[in-house]
mmCIF file of C-alpha atoms in Angstrom:
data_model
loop_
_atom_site.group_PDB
_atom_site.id
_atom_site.type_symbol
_atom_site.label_atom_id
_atom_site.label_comp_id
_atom_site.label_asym_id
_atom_site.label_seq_id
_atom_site.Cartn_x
_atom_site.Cartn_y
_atom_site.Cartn_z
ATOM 1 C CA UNK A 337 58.563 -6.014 54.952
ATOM 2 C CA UNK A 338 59.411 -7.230 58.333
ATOM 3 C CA UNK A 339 63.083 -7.014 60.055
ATOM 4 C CA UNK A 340 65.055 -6.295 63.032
ATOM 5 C CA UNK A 341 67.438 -3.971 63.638
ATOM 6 C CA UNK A 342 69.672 -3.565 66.929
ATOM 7 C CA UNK A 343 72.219 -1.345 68.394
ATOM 8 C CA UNK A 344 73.334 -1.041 71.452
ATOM 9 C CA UNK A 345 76.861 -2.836 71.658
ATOM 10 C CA UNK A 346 80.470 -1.836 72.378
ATOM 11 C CA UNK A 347 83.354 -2.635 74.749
ATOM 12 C CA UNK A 348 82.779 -2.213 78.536
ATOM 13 C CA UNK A 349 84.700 -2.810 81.768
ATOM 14 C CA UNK A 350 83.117 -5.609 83.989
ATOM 15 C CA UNK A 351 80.741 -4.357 86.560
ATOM 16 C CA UNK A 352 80.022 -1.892 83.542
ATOM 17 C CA UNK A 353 76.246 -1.703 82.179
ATOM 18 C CA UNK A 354 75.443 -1.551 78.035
ATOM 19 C CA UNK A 355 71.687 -1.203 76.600
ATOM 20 C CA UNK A 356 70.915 -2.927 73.478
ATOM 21 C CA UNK A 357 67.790 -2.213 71.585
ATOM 22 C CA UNK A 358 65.913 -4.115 68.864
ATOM 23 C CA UNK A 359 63.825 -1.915 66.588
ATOM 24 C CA UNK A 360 61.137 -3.904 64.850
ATOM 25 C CA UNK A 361 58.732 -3.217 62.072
ATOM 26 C CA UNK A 362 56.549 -5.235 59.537
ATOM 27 C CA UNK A 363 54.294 -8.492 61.430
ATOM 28 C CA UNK A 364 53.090 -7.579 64.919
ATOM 29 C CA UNK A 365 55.203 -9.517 67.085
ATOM 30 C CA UNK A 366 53.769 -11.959 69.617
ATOM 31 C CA UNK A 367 57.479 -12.553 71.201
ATOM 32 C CA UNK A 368 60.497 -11.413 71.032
ATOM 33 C CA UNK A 369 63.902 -12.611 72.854
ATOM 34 C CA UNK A 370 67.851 -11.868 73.166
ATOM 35 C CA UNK A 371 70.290 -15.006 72.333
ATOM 36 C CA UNK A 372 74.307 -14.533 72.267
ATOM 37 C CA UNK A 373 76.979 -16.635 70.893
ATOM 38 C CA UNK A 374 80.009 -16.597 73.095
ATOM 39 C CA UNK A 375 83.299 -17.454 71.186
ATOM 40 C CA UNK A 376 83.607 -21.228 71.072
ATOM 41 C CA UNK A 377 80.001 -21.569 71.906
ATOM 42 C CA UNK A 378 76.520 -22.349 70.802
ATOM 43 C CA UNK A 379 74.289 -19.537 70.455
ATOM 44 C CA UNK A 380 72.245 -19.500 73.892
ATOM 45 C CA UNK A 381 68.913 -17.816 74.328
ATOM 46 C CA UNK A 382 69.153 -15.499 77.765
ATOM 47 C CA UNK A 383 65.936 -13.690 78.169
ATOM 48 C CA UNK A 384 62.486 -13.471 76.444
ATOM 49 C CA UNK A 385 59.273 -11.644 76.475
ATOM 50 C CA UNK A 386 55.666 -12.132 75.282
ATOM 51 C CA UNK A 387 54.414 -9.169 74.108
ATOM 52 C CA UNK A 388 50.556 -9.723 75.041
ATOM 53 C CA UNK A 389 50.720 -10.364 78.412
ATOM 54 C CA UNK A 390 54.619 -9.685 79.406
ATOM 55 C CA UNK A 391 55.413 -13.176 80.357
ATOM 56 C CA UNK A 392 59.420 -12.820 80.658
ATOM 57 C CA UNK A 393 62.107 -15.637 81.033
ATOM 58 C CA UNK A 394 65.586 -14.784 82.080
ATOM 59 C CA UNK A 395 68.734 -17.656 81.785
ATOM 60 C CA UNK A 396 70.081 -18.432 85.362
ATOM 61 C CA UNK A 397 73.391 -16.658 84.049
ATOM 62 C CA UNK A 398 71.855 -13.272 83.762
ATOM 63 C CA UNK A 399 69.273 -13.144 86.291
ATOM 64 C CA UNK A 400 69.289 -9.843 88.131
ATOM 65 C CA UNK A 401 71.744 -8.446 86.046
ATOM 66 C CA UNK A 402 69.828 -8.184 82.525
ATOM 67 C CA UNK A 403 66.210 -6.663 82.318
ATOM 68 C CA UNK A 404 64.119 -6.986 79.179
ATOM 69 C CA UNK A 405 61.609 -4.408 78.254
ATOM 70 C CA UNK A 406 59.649 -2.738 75.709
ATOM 71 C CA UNK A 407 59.117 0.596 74.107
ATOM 72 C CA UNK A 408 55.518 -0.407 72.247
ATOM 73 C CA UNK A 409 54.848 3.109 70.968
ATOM 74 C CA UNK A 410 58.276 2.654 68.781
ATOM 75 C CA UNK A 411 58.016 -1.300 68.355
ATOM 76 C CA UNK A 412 61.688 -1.337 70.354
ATOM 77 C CA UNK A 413 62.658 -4.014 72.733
ATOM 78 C CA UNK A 414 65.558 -3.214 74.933
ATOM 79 C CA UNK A 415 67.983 -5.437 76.938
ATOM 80 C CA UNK A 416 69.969 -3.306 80.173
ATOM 81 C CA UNK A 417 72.576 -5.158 81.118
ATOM 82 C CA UNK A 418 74.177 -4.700 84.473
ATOM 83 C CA UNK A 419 77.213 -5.991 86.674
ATOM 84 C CA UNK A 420 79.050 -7.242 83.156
ATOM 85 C CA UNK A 421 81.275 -10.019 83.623
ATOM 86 C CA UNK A 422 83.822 -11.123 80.937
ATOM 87 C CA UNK A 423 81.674 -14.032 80.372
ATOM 88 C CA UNK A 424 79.290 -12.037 78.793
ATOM 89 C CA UNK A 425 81.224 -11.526 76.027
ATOM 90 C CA UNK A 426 79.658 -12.523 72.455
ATOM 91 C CA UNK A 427 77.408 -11.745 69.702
ATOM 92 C CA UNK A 428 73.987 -10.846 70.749
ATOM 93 C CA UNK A 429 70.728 -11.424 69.080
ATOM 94 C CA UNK A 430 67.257 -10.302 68.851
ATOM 95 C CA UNK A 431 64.591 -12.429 67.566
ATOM 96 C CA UNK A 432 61.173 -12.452 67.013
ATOM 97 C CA UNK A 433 57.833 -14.211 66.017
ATOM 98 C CA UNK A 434 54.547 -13.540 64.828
ATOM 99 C CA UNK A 435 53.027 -16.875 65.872
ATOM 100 C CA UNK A 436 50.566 -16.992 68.760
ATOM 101 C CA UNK A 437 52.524 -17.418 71.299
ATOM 102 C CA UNK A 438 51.621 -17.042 75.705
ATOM 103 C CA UNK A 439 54.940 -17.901 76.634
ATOM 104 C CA UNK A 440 58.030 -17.262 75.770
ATOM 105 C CA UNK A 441 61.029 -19.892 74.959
ATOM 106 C CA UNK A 442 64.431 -19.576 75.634
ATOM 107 C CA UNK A 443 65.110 -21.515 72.040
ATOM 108 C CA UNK A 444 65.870 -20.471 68.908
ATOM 109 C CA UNK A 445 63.075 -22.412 67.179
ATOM 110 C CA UNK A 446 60.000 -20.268 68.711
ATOM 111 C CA UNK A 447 61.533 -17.403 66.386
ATOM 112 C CA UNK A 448 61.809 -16.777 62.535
ATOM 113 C CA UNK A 449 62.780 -13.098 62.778
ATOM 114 C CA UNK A 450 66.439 -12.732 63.784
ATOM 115 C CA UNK A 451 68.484 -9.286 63.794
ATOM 116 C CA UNK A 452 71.972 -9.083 62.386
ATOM 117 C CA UNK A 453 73.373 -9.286 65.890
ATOM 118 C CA UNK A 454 75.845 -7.130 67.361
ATOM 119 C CA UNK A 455 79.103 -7.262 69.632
ATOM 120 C CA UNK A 456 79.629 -7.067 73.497
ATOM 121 C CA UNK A 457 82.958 -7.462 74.492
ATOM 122 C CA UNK A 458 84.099 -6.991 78.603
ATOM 123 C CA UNK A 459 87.633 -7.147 78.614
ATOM 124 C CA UNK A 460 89.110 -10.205 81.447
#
């Protein structure tokens, strides 16, 4: 069996910091990315990671604030977020693929793993 399972969100003042985590088990994962869905909006991917060689991608949005990394040992990707804004707010997602991948897109269709996402809310 394969799946993803994350944790991580809550309600946080902006210029607050949350760490989300993906725990993944089942197909050894080639790469694995965070996407959110911000009310009204399409589901955007926001940062990415290969997991061979550590090729990352961050959206312009988040860069500097949001770090991806990864916990091999326990098959956990994490996702600190820093400097919140209220336009972080939304439903965020961890997803994953066992294809051969070197590089890491920022689009939904390099992944057929997806977690049951969870909420991040910074009050405006």
């Amino acid at each position: 069996q394969s799946r993803l399972v994350e944790s991580g969100g809550g309600l946080v003042q902006p210029g607050g910091s949350l760490r989300l985590s993906c725990a993944a088990s089942g197909f050894s994962f080639h790469a694995m990315g965070w996407f959110r869905r911000a009310p009204g909006k399409e589901r955007e991917g926001i940062a990415c990671t290969t997991v061979f060689n550590s090729i990352q991608k961050y959206v312009e949005s988040v860069k500097g604030r949001f770090t991806v990394s990864r916990d091999n040992a326990n098959k956990t990707m994490y996702l600190q977020m820093n400097d919140l804004k209220p336009e972080d707010t939304g439903i965020y997602y961890c997803a994953a693929t066992p294809w051969d991948y070197t590089q890491c897109l920022l689009q939904e269709t390099q992944y057929n793993y997806w977690g049951q996402g969870t909420q991040v809310t910074v009050p405006g």
